[in-house]
Amino acid sequence: MTRPVRTPASELDQLPDRDPQETAEWRESLDAVAAEAGPQRAAYLVRRTVEHARHSGLAVPSLLETEYVNTIPTAAEPELPGDTEMETRITAWNRWNAAAMVTRGSRYGVGGHIATYASAAWLYETGFQHFFRGKEDPERHGSGDQLYIQGHASPGIYARAFLEGRITEENLDHFRQEAGGKGLPSYPHPRRLPWLWEFPTVSMGLGPLSAVYQARFNRYLEHRGIKDTSRSHVWAFLGDGEMDEPESTAALALAAREQLDNLTFVINCNLQRLDGPVRANFKIVQELEAQFRAAGWNVVKSLWGSAWDELIRLDTTGALLRRLREVPDAQFQTYATRDAAYIREHFFGADPALAELAKRLSDAKIAECFHTSRAGHEPRKVYAAYRAAVEHRGAPTVVLAQTVKGWTLGPGFESRNANHQMKKLSGKEFRAMRDLLELPIPDAKLDDELVPYAHPGADSPEVRYLRERRAELGGPAPARRVHPVALPAPADRPFAALAKGSGNQEIATTMAFVRLVKDLMRDKETGKRWVPIVPDEARTFGMEALFPSAGIYSPLGQTYEPVDRDQLMYYKEAKDGQILNEGITEAGAMADFTAAATSYATHGEPMIPFYIFYSMFGWQRTADQFWALGDQLGRGFVVGATAGRTTLTGEGLQHADGHSHLIAATNPAALNYDPAFAYEIGVIVKDGLRRMYGENPEDVFYYLTVYNEPKPQPAMPEGVEEGIVKGLYRFNRGSVQNPEKPDADVPRVQLLGSGTAIHWVLEAQRLLAEEWGVAADVWSATSWGELRRDALECDAAALRGEERTPYVTRVLQDAPGPVLAVSDWMRQVPDQISQWVPGDYSSLGTDGFGLSDTRENARRHFGVDARSVTVAALARLARRGEVKQETVREAAERYGLA
């Protein structure tokens, strides 16, 4: 028995149908078209209807995927302005010199990538000639556009700078050879070439993520009235393989939600990643289109060159477009390397209608279409896509441009799986490239093993044209400009408040830091420049007091009444809000921080970001972004709150951070501090403002760890500021207070504590004095990392014949007894200074995974509580013969440690 066909349930069943009969007639009409004209015709009519409805302003959902054709039909392409022939010659010179630079460098084994720029040359050149605004453009007030250049395309950017006269042939010959001071870095590295590169991008995935938040930060500056960035546009050039990185697509929804139409992604879809096809069995362009459309982006596909126009015109049945959609990317790459006979058999032969169409095409035409004719290689089609992108309003745009990887480099490179790893061209390949590009380079210059660079001359028509175009667009690009703007030092009152201490009130250092910044944000001169950044846990860190006063940034303002509006500290969003509360995304918050931390260069507006996060989830998750921040010369304060492995009661293994200072120590730009007291925070922040925003700003950023454990905060002793900044000072001297035995005659130990460990050390100091007759001096180690940095600099000076003593050696030189360092971190953190501590040095720390328990029990488990410190100190003295071994055993038994 045949089962009746059921119409599947639909969400539309819940909506009122005013005329069911009319609805049925529409369905029947569609069925009739499908039966008479075929399903393709029926689908076409539906799509045309939906398209018309959208253009008419009707609220209908958009399709996630369109046909495998150009979004902009050839007939609708705008005329390409400028001199196309001249721009073609300029691009040819750049292609040649990029390939020559990498090939010449291969003599030294330094490598380099050729195929990426060869694929993307017109994507860049069209932008440089017609779209990318420089920092001298008066309408952009010194900001210009922000260009995130794909890292592997750097040879082409250097070649263009050579043509402009911004770098020399000697520079090109030192590509990837930087040690002598004349070299060019492998990729966009601002720290290595700070006048050219703005954004490091070669750690793939970080470029697109950073670009989204840069575009968002541009709007933030504008909405807060700090700078008019309305004419600045952010361009991010990406590879289709790079889009596999989760960071590449992590912020797509944010960009669409906040309508960042000042942002364009250009994805070079050459269908190849580093080892082979991107989507071997599928189609990456269609996948990306669906992904971006679903996120709310405007998508412009620029796939086929003009040679395809004839094929598409001849396709009256839709068979060609169906075949293009069904052929997987890896097979299409094969077509790009095979002859016309193979393509006739395997592509056109799959459908009788296509076979008939192919009979009307010459072998040369088929080869042209399948081998080289891609929209990404034709400036008119690239221009049309870019024009559509910059003119679109209400959403960011992604341009999906199809190219051939290794184009113009010859059949040995083009579309080959291995071309990413191919570092040089042969003499024969250079001759073929010369002929294809029609460059006036005689054979005589190609006889030598060393291929020459080529330049038309400083006063040639090409160079004059290039410079004229860049002058009209606002100066050279890419370019990084820094116009020093020293910020006035804030009033001393906020710092003085911390220096007084808290009396009997117990406050955590996290709260002390938040109070300090809250006061600094009120400063008339610099208060507006603070940028508080938090990934959704502001209340955890006691920052809710900032909500109503500073406001949370939202480009829409607050379109609802907050549930806590009747409370003093209600949730307030505002278009000019100061806080960036990012939701649960450390990667997004870090991208925010980077944009703010480099605003002094990008926009000539120094901002003071402080990014506060759960200590465990900062460096551990986003260390790569911190490294890029150092490369980008960022400045600001990073705060690891709820720090340490034992201060988070009950949270457990994945919340207990005992190692972020180790990760931070690997970053040369990070100045890492673990302050114990509120006044130390004040001194460190004040010093940071001076070093990063004063008369001679340094390209560093500060990392502070703060704790959620409430403690009485003492007043600042006199004369400790230098020690706080350098990383170590004596907090107090120990005494046994025994009139029968003067302190000079008792055993003495030096206890170094950082962060919250200072409180265990102080208790151990009391136990040692009162119960064991040992005097202990207590030192606050505010920065193990800065002590090590200073010592390393002294070691380096010694190799130059200079006599310098490390600070840690100098201050502990005359301190009697063994030195015991204690922290809430792994022992490797305090052990950073071990080789420079004079005498007997040891450490205690929280090595291993964290665990859930009370603070007291967790510290006992790791052996860092006050009693464990006491026993460890006695053990060090016993090894020196200054106390009896029986004393150590007795103490361990008394404290339950034996």
Short mmCIF file of N, CA and C in Angstrom, two decimals, residues 615-691:
data_model
loop_
_atom_site.label_atom_id
_atom_site.label_comp_id
_atom_site.label_asym_id
_atom_site.label_seq_id
_atom_site.Cartn_x
_atom_site.Cartn_y
_atom_site.Cartn_z
N SER A 615 42.67 35.73 35.67
CA SER A 615 44.10 35.51 35.45
C SER A 615 44.38 34.27 34.62
N MET A 616 43.70 33.17 34.91
CA MET A 616 43.96 31.91 34.22
C MET A 616 43.63 31.99 32.73
N PHE A 617 42.66 32.84 32.38
CA PHE A 617 42.15 32.83 31.01
C PHE A 617 42.69 33.97 30.17
N GLY A 618 43.74 34.59 30.60
CA GLY A 618 44.31 35.68 29.82
C GLY A 618 45.48 35.22 28.98
N TRP A 619 46.66 35.18 29.58
CA TRP A 619 47.86 34.79 28.84
C TRP A 619 47.74 33.38 28.28
N GLN A 620 47.18 32.48 29.06
CA GLN A 620 47.13 31.09 28.62
C GLN A 620 46.34 30.96 27.32
N ARG A 621 45.24 31.70 27.21
CA ARG A 621 44.40 31.59 26.02
C ARG A 621 44.89 32.42 24.86
N THR A 622 45.47 33.54 25.12
CA THR A 622 45.73 34.51 24.05
C THR A 622 47.18 34.95 23.99
N ALA A 623 48.10 34.06 24.36
CA ALA A 623 49.52 34.44 24.34
C ALA A 623 49.97 34.86 22.95
N ASP A 624 49.41 34.25 21.92
CA ASP A 624 49.76 34.62 20.55
C ASP A 624 49.39 36.07 20.27
N GLN A 625 48.24 36.49 20.78
CA GLN A 625 47.83 37.88 20.59
C GLN A 625 48.71 38.83 21.39
N PHE A 626 49.15 38.41 22.56
CA PHE A 626 50.07 39.24 23.33
C PHE A 626 51.39 39.40 22.57
N TRP A 627 51.82 38.34 21.91
CA TRP A 627 53.05 38.43 21.12
C TRP A 627 52.87 39.41 19.97
N ALA A 628 51.71 39.33 19.30
CA ALA A 628 51.42 40.28 18.23
C ALA A 628 51.32 41.70 18.77
N LEU A 629 50.78 41.85 19.98
CA LEU A 629 50.72 43.17 20.62
C LEU A 629 52.12 43.74 20.78
N GLY A 630 53.06 42.92 21.24
CA GLY A 630 54.43 43.38 21.37
C GLY A 630 55.01 43.77 20.02
N ASP A 631 54.71 42.99 18.99
CA ASP A 631 55.16 43.30 17.64
C ASP A 631 54.57 44.62 17.17
N GLN A 632 53.32 44.88 17.53
CA GLN A 632 52.63 46.09 17.08
C GLN A 632 52.95 47.29 17.96
N LEU A 633 53.82 47.11 18.93
CA LEU A 633 54.30 48.21 19.78
C LEU A 633 53.19 48.80 20.63
N GLY A 634 52.33 47.92 21.16
CA GLY A 634 51.21 48.38 21.96
C GLY A 634 51.61 48.82 23.35
N ARG A 635 50.81 49.72 23.93
CA ARG A 635 51.06 50.28 25.27
C ARG A 635 49.76 50.24 26.07
N GLY A 636 49.86 49.88 27.33
CA GLY A 636 48.69 49.85 28.19
C GLY A 636 48.90 48.91 29.36
N PHE A 637 47.84 48.70 30.12
CA PHE A 637 47.90 47.88 31.33
C PHE A 637 47.04 46.63 31.16
N VAL A 638 47.66 45.49 31.41
CA VAL A 638 46.96 44.22 31.39
C VAL A 638 46.91 43.72 32.82
N VAL A 639 45.72 43.33 33.25
CA VAL A 639 45.53 42.99 34.67
C VAL A 639 44.96 41.59 34.79
N GLY A 640 45.74 40.69 35.37
CA GLY A 640 45.28 39.34 35.65
C GLY A 640 44.65 39.30 37.04
N ALA A 641 43.34 39.38 37.08
CA ALA A 641 42.64 39.42 38.37
C ALA A 641 42.36 38.00 38.86
N THR A 642 41.97 37.91 40.13
CA THR A 642 41.80 36.61 40.79
C THR A 642 43.03 35.74 40.52
N ALA A 643 44.21 36.32 40.73
CA ALA A 643 45.45 35.66 40.36
C ALA A 643 45.85 34.60 41.39
N GLY A 644 46.87 33.85 41.02
CA GLY A 644 47.43 32.85 41.93
C GLY A 644 46.69 31.53 41.89
N ARG A 645 47.37 30.49 42.38
CA ARG A 645 46.82 29.15 42.29
C ARG A 645 45.94 28.80 43.49
N THR A 646 45.99 29.59 44.57
CA THR A 646 45.26 29.18 45.78
C THR A 646 44.28 30.21 46.28
N THR A 647 44.11 31.34 45.58
CA THR A 647 43.24 32.38 46.12
C THR A 647 41.78 32.23 45.71
N LEU A 648 41.52 31.41 44.69
CA LEU A 648 40.15 31.22 44.21
C LEU A 648 39.52 30.03 44.94
N THR A 649 38.87 30.29 46.03
CA THR A 649 38.30 29.20 46.83
C THR A 649 37.25 28.45 46.04
N GLY A 650 37.45 27.16 45.93
CA GLY A 650 36.44 26.30 45.35
C GLY A 650 36.41 26.22 43.84
N GLU A 651 37.15 27.05 43.12
CA GLU A 651 37.02 27.08 41.66
C GLU A 651 37.74 25.91 40.98
N GLY A 652 38.93 25.59 41.43
CA GLY A 652 39.54 24.37 40.95
C GLY A 652 40.51 24.50 39.81
N LEU A 653 40.78 23.36 39.19
CA LEU A 653 41.93 23.17 38.32
C LEU A 653 42.00 24.16 37.17
N GLN A 654 40.92 24.36 36.44
CA GLN A 654 41.01 25.22 35.26
C GLN A 654 40.81 26.70 35.56
N HIS A 655 40.68 27.04 36.82
CA HIS A 655 40.60 28.45 37.20
C HIS A 655 41.84 28.90 37.98
N ALA A 656 42.65 27.95 38.43
CA ALA A 656 43.75 28.27 39.34
C ALA A 656 45.02 28.53 38.55
N ASP A 657 45.40 29.79 38.48
CA ASP A 657 46.55 30.21 37.66
C ASP A 657 47.81 30.28 38.51
N GLY A 658 48.75 29.41 38.20
CA GLY A 658 50.04 29.49 38.85
C GLY A 658 51.17 29.65 37.87
N HIS A 659 50.86 30.01 36.62
CA HIS A 659 51.89 29.99 35.60
C HIS A 659 51.84 31.14 34.60
N SER A 660 50.87 32.06 34.70
CA SER A 660 50.78 33.11 33.68
C SER A 660 52.02 34.00 33.68
N HIS A 661 52.67 34.14 34.83
CA HIS A 661 53.90 34.95 34.85
C HIS A 661 55.02 34.29 34.06
N LEU A 662 54.99 32.97 33.98
CA LEU A 662 55.98 32.29 33.15
C LEU A 662 55.74 32.58 31.68
N ILE A 663 54.47 32.51 31.26
CA ILE A 663 54.16 32.80 29.86
C ILE A 663 54.47 34.26 29.56
N ALA A 664 54.10 35.14 30.48
CA ALA A 664 54.35 36.56 30.28
C ALA A 664 55.85 36.86 30.20
N ALA A 665 56.65 36.08 30.93
CA ALA A 665 58.10 36.32 30.94
C ALA A 665 58.73 36.06 29.58
N THR A 666 58.03 35.34 28.70
CA THR A 666 58.58 35.07 27.38
C THR A 666 58.41 36.26 26.44
N ASN A 667 57.63 37.25 26.82
CA ASN A 667 57.33 38.39 25.95
C ASN A 667 58.24 39.57 26.30
N PRO A 668 59.17 39.93 25.41
CA PRO A 668 60.12 41.00 25.75
C PRO A 668 59.48 42.35 25.99
N ALA A 669 58.27 42.57 25.47
CA ALA A 669 57.62 43.87 25.63
C ALA A 669 56.83 43.98 26.92
N ALA A 670 56.64 42.88 27.64
CA ALA A 670 55.81 42.87 28.84
C ALA A 670 56.64 43.13 30.08
N LEU A 671 56.21 44.11 30.86
CA LEU A 671 56.81 44.37 32.18
C LEU A 671 55.85 43.76 33.21
N ASN A 672 56.30 42.71 33.88
CA ASN A 672 55.40 41.88 34.68
C ASN A 672 55.58 42.14 36.18
N TYR A 673 54.46 42.43 36.84
CA TYR A 673 54.49 42.74 38.28
C TYR A 673 53.47 41.90 39.03
N ASP A 674 53.86 41.53 40.24
CA ASP A 674 52.99 40.77 41.14
C ASP A 674 52.90 41.50 42.47
N PRO A 675 52.22 42.64 42.51
CA PRO A 675 52.21 43.47 43.71
C PRO A 675 51.47 42.82 44.87
N ALA A 676 51.98 43.08 46.07
CA ALA A 676 51.38 42.52 47.27
C ALA A 676 50.40 43.48 47.93
N PHE A 677 50.67 44.77 47.80
CA PHE A 677 49.89 45.78 48.54
C PHE A 677 49.33 46.83 47.59
N ALA A 678 48.31 47.51 48.07
CA ALA A 678 47.65 48.52 47.25
C ALA A 678 48.61 49.64 46.86
N TYR A 679 49.45 50.06 47.80
CA TYR A 679 50.34 51.17 47.48
C TYR A 679 51.35 50.78 46.40
N GLU A 680 51.70 49.49 46.34
CA GLU A 680 52.60 49.06 45.28
C GLU A 680 51.93 49.20 43.92
N ILE A 681 50.64 48.90 43.86
CA ILE A 681 49.89 49.08 42.62
C ILE A 681 49.94 50.54 42.17
N GLY A 682 49.75 51.44 43.13
CA GLY A 682 49.78 52.86 42.79
C GLY A 682 51.12 53.29 42.22
N VAL A 683 52.19 52.83 42.83
CA VAL A 683 53.53 53.19 42.35
C VAL A 683 53.77 52.62 40.96
N ILE A 684 53.37 51.38 40.74
CA ILE A 684 53.60 50.72 39.45
C ILE A 684 52.79 51.40 38.35
N VAL A 685 51.52 51.69 38.60
CA VAL A 685 50.69 52.35 37.59
C VAL A 685 51.23 53.74 37.28
N LYS A 686 51.65 54.46 38.30
CA LYS A 686 52.19 55.80 38.08
C LYS A 686 53.45 55.73 37.22
N ASP A 687 54.29 54.75 37.51
CA ASP A 687 55.51 54.58 36.72
C ASP A 687 55.16 54.17 35.29
N GLY A 688 54.14 53.31 35.14
CA GLY A 688 53.73 52.90 33.81
C GLY A 688 53.22 54.05 32.98
N LEU A 689 52.45 54.94 33.58
CA LEU A 689 51.95 56.11 32.86
C LEU A 689 53.11 56.99 32.40
N ARG A 690 54.12 57.11 33.25
CA ARG A 690 55.29 57.90 32.86
C ARG A 690 56.04 57.26 31.71
N ARG A 691 56.27 55.95 31.80
CA ARG A 691 57.10 55.29 30.79
C ARG A 691 56.37 55.13 29.46
#
